Tab-separated table of C-alpha atoms in Angstrom:
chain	number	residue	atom	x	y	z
A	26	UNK	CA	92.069	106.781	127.066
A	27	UNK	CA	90.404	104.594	124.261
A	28	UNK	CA	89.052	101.068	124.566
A	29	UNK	CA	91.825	99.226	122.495
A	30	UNK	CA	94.653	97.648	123.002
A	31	UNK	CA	98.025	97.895	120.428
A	32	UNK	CA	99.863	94.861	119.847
A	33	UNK	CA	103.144	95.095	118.367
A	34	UNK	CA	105.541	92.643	117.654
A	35	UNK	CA	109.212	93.069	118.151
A	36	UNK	CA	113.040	91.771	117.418
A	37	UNK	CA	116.181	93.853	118.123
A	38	UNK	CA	113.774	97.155	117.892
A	39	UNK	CA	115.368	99.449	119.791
A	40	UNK	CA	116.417	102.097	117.217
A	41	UNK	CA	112.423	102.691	116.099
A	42	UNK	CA	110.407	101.366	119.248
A	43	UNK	CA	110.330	104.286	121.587
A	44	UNK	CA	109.236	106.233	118.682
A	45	UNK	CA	106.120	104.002	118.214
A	46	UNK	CA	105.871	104.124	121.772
A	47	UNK	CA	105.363	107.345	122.742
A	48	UNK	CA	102.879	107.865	120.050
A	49	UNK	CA	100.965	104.845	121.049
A	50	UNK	CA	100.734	105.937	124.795
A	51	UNK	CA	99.011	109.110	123.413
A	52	UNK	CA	96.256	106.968	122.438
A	53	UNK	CA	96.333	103.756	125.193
A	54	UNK	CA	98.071	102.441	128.135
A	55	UNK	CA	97.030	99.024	126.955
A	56	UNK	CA	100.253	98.084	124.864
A	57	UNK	CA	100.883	94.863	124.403
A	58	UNK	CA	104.796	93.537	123.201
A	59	UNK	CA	105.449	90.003	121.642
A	60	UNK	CA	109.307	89.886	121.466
A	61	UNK	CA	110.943	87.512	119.423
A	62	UNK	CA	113.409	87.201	122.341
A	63	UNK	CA	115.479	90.448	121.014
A	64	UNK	CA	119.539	90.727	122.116
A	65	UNK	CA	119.108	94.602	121.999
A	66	UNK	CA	117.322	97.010	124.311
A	67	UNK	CA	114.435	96.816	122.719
A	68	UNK	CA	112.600	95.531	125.918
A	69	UNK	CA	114.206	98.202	128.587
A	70	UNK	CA	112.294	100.409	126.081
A	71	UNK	CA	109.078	98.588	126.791
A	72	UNK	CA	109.520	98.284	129.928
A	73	UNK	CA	109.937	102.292	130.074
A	74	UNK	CA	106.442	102.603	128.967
A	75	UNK	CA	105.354	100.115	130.772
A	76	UNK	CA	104.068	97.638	128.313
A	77	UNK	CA	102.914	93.976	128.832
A	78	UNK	CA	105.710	92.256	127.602
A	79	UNK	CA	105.370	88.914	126.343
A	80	UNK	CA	108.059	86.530	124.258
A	81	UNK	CA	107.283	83.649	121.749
A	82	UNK	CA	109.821	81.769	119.340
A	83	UNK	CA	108.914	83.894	115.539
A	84	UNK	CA	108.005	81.514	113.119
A	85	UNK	CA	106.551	84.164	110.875
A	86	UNK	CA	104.257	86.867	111.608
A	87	UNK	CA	100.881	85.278	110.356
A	88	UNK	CA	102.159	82.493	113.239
A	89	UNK	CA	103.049	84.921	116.026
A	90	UNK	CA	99.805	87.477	115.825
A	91	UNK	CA	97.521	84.414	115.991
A	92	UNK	CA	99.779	83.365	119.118
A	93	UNK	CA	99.019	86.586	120.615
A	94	UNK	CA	95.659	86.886	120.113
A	95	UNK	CA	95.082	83.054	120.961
A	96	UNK	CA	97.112	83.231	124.100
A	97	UNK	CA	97.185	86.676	125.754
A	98	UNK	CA	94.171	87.964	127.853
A	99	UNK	CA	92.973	91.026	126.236
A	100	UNK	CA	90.427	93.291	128.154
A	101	UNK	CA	89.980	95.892	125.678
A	102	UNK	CA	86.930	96.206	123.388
A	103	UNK	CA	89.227	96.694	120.377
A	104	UNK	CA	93.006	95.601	119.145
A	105	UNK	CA	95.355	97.635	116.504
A	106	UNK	CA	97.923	96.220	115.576
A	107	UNK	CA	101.383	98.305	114.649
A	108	UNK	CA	104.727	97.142	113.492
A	109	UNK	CA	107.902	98.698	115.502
A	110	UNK	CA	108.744	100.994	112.927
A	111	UNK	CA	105.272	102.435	112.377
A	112	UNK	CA	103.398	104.980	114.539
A	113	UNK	CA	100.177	107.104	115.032
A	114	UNK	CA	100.043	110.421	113.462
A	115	UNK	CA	98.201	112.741	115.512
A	116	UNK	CA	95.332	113.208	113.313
A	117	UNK	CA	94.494	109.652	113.114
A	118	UNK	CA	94.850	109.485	116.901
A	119	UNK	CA	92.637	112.161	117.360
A	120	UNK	CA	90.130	110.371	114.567
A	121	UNK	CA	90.244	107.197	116.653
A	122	UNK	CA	89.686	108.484	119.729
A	123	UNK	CA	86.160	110.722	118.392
A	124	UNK	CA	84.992	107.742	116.239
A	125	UNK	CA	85.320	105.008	118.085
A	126	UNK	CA	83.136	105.034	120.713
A	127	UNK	CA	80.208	105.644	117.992
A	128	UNK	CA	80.828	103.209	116.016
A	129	UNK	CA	77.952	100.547	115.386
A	130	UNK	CA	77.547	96.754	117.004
A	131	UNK	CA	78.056	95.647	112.966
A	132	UNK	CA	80.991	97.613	112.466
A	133	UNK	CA	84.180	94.906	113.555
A	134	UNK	CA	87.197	96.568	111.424
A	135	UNK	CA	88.884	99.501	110.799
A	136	UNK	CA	90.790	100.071	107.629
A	137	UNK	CA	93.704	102.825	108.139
A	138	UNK	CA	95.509	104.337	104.986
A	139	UNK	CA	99.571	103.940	105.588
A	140	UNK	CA	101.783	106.267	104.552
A	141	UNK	CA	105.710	104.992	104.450
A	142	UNK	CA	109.090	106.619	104.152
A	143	UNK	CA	112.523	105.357	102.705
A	144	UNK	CA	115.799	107.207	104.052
A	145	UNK	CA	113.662	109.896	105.759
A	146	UNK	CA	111.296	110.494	102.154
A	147	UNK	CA	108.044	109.578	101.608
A	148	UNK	CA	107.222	107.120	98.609
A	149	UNK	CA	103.777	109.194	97.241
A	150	UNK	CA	103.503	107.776	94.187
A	151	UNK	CA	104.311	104.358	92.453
A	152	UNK	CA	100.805	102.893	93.464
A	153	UNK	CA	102.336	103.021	96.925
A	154	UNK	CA	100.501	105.701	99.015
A	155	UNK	CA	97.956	105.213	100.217
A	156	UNK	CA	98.497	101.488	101.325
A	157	UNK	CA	95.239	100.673	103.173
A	158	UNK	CA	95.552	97.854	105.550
A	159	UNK	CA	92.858	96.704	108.017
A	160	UNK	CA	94.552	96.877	111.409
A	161	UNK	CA	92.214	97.460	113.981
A	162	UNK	CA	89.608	94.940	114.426
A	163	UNK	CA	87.274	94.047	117.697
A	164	UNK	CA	89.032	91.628	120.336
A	165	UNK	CA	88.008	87.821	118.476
A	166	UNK	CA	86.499	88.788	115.900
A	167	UNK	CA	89.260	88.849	113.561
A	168	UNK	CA	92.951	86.391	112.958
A	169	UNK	CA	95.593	86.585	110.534
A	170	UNK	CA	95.478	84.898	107.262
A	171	UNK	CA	97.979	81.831	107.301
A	172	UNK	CA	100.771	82.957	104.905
A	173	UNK	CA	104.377	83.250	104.798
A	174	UNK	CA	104.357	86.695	103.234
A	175	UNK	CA	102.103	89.364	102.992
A	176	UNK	CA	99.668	88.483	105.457
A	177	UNK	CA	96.473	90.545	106.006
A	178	UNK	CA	93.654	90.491	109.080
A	179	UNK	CA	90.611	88.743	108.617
A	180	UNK	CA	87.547	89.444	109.997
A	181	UNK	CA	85.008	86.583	111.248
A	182	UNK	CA	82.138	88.413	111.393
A	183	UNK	CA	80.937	92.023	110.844
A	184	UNK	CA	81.752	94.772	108.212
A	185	UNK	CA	84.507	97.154	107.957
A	186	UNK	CA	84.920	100.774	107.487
A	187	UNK	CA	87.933	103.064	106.886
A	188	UNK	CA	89.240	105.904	108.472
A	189	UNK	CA	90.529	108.974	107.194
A	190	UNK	CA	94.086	109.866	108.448
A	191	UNK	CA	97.791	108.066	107.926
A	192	UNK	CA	99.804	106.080	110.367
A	193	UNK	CA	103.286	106.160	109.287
A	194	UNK	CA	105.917	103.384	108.339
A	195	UNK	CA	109.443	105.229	108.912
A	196	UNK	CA	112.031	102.678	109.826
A	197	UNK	CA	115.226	103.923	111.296
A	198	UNK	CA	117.805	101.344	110.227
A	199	UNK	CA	120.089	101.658	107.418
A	200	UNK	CA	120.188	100.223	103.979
A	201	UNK	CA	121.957	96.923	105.020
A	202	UNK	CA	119.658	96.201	107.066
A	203	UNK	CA	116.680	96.509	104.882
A	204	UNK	CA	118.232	94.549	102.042
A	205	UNK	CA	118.843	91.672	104.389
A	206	UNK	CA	115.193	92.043	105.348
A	207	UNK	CA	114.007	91.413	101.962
A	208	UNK	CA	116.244	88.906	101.198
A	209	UNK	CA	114.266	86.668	103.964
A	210	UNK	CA	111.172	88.480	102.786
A	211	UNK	CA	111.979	87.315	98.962
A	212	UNK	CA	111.955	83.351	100.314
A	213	UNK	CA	108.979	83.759	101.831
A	214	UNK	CA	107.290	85.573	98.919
A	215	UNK	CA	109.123	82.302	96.633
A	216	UNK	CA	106.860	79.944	98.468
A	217	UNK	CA	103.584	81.967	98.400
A	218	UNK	CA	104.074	81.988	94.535
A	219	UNK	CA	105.420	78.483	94.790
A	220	UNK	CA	102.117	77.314	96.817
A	221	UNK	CA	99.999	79.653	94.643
A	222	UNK	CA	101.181	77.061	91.450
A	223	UNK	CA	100.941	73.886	93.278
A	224	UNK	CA	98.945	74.279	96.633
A	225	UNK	CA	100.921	72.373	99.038
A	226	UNK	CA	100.130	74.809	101.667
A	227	UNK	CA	96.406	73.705	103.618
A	228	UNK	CA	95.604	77.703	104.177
A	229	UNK	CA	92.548	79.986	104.768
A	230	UNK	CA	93.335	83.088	102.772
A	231	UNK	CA	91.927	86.352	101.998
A	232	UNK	CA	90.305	86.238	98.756
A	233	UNK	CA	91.328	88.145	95.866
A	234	UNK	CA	88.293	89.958	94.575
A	235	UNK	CA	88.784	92.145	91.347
A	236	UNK	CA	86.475	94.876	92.942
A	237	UNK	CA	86.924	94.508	96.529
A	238	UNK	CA	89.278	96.406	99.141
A	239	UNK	CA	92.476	97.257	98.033
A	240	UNK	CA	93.889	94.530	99.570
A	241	UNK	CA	91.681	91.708	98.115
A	242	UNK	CA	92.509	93.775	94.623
A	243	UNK	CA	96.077	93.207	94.612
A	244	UNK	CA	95.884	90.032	95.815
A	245	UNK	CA	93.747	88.806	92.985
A	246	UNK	CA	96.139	90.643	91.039
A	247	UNK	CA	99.108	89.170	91.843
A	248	UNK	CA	97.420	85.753	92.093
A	249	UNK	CA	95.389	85.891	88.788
A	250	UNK	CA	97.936	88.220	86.893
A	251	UNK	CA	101.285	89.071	88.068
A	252	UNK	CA	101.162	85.136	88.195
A	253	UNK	CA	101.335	83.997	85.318
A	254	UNK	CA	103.494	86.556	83.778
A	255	UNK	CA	106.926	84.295	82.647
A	256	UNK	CA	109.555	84.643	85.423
A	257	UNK	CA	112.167	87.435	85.273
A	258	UNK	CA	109.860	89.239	82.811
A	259	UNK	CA	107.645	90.269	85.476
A	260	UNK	CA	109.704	92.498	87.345
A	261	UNK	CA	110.945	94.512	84.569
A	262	UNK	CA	106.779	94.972	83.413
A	263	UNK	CA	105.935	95.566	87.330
A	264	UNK	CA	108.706	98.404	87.830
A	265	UNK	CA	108.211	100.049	84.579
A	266	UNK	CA	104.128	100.303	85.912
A	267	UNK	CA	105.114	101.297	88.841
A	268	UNK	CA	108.245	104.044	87.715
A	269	UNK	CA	106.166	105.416	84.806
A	270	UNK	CA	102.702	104.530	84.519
A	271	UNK	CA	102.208	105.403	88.264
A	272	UNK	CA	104.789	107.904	88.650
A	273	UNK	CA	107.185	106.843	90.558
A	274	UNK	CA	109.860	109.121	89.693
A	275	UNK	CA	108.112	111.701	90.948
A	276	UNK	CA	109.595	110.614	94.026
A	277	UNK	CA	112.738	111.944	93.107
A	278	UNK	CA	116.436	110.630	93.535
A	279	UNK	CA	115.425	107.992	96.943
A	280	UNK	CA	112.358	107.328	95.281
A	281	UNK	CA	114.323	105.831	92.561
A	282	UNK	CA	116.303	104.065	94.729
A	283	UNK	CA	113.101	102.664	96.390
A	284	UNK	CA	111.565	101.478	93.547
A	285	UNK	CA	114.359	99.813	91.534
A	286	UNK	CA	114.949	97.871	95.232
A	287	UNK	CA	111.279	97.086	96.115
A	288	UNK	CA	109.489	96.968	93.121
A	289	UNK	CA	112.511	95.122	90.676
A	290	UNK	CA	115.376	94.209	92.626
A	291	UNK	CA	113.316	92.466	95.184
A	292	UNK	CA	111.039	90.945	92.505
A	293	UNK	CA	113.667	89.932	90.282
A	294	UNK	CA	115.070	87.761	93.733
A	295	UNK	CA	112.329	86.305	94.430
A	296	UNK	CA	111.667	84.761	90.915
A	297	UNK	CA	115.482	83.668	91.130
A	298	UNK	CA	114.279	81.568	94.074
A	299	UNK	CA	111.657	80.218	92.415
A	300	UNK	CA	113.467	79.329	89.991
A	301	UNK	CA	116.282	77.383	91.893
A	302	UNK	CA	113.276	75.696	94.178
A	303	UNK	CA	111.825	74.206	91.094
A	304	UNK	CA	114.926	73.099	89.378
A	305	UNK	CA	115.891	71.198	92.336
A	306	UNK	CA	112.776	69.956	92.644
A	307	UNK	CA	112.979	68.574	89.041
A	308	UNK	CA	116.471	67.611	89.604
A	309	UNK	CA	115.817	65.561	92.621
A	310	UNK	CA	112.981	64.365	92.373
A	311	UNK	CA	111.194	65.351	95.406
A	312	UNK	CA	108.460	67.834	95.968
A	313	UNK	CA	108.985	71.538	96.485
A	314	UNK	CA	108.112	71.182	100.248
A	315	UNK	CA	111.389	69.347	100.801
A	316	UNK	CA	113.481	71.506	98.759
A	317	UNK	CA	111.987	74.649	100.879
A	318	UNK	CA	112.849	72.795	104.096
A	319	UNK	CA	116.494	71.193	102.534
A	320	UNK	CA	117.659	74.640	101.665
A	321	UNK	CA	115.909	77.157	104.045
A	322	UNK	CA	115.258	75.256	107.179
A	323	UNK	CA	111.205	75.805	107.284
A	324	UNK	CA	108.496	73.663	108.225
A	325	UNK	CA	105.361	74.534	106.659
């Protein structure tokens, strides 16, 4: 088995874990769970495969990785980190397991190239494939950026290089579900832009770099560009990039659905809740921190 350890974090899982699991196991017996105190069976299932199960309120995920990796013993050389509904394929398993061992003292990430699914399809075009995401990293030399919403590893010394095959992001649970998800995702994406226009947030970020990784590109994108762009504009110019310029109806009839609910519907909410923080902010007379905490219950 390899010298790393998987960390995956987990609430009311139990329809996508086991997948994950068994993949994982092909790689490790060094899984580690942090469960958001689930009311499913999502920890019988880890228990199964005998992870090391650990539970810690969920504040958000930037909060609850840097609780693991501050407060759990890890004996491995290296730590991935995988979401429930993700998993291994078994070419990047095999990659992992050959390269590895041989990689150099100076070498402290790994970048892997995800490939996700919606309703069983995979999204190949629309700028969305491959997503490349650093997620394996050597044990302390890396935390997670401080953010409410898209929140990225950052290494603390070292370089990074990137590997060659996909891990997967197939989530099991039905459309419901995942519009409720982004509804909570869309208020947390309202106070990055929020704190991205008036810095109330005291945060060590990633920085956006117009030719860096893919990562630090979009984020100086979205920061430097998508930005400014007047609200409920934005999503209509984003989608139609997206749906035509990067051909995104390739993707056929789910594809369509995907991208008119991730790439407008879900951008069009979030600059709706931008909108209402601000004009209760205006209207009161208070800052946007205590409108975020009167109407969503957060402490930042």
């Amino acid at each position: 088995m390899s010298d790393i350890s998987i960390l995956i974090l987990t609430y009311n899982e139990s329809l996508n874990l086991e997948s994950c699991l068994q993949k994982a196991r092909q790689l490790t017996n060094d899984i580690i769970i942090v469960d958001s105190f689930s009311s499913d069976e999502t920890l019988e299932i880890a228990r199964k495969y005998d992870c090391q199960i650990f539970q810690n309120k969920f504040v958000n995920h930037a909060h609850q990785l840097n609780w693991a990796l501050k407060n759990i013993t890890i004996q491995t050389e290296w730590v991935l980190r995988l979401d429930a509904d993700e998993y291994l394929t078994p070419k990047l398993i095999d990659e992992i397991k050959e390269k590895l061992p041989n990689l150099s003292e100076e070498t402290t990430g790994i970048f892997f190239r995800r490939r996700v699914y919606f309703m069983g399809k995979w999204i190949r075009f629309g700028g969305y494939y491959p997503t490349v995401l650093l997620r394996a990293w050597r044990n302390k030399k890396a935390v997670c950026e401080q953010r409410w919403m898209d929140e990225h590893m950052k290494l603390l010394a070292g370089r990074s290089v990137q590997f060659r095959h996909d891990m997967v992001d197939d989530n099991a649970k039905n459309l419901h579900w995942w519009i409720g998800k982004h509804n909570d995702y869309a208020t947390k994406e309202a106070i990055e832009h929020l704190n991205n226009k008036y810095h109330f947030l005291d945060s060590e970020y990633v920085d956006g770099k117009f030719l860096g990784t893919q990562e630090q590109r979009k984020r100086w994108f979205k920061e430097k560009g998508y930005a400014y762009i007047p609200l409920a504009i934005r999503p209509f110019i984003y989608f139609l990039y997206r749906y035509l310029i990067r051909f995104g109806f390739l993707d056929g009839f789910k594809g369509l659905l995907f991208h008119v609910l991730q790439g407008f519907w879900y951008r069009f909410l979030v600059d709706a809740k931008v909108f209402e923080i601000e004009e209760k902010a205006k209207k009161e007379g208070v800052s946007i921190k205590q409108i975020i905490h009167q109407e969503y219950q957060l402490e930042l």
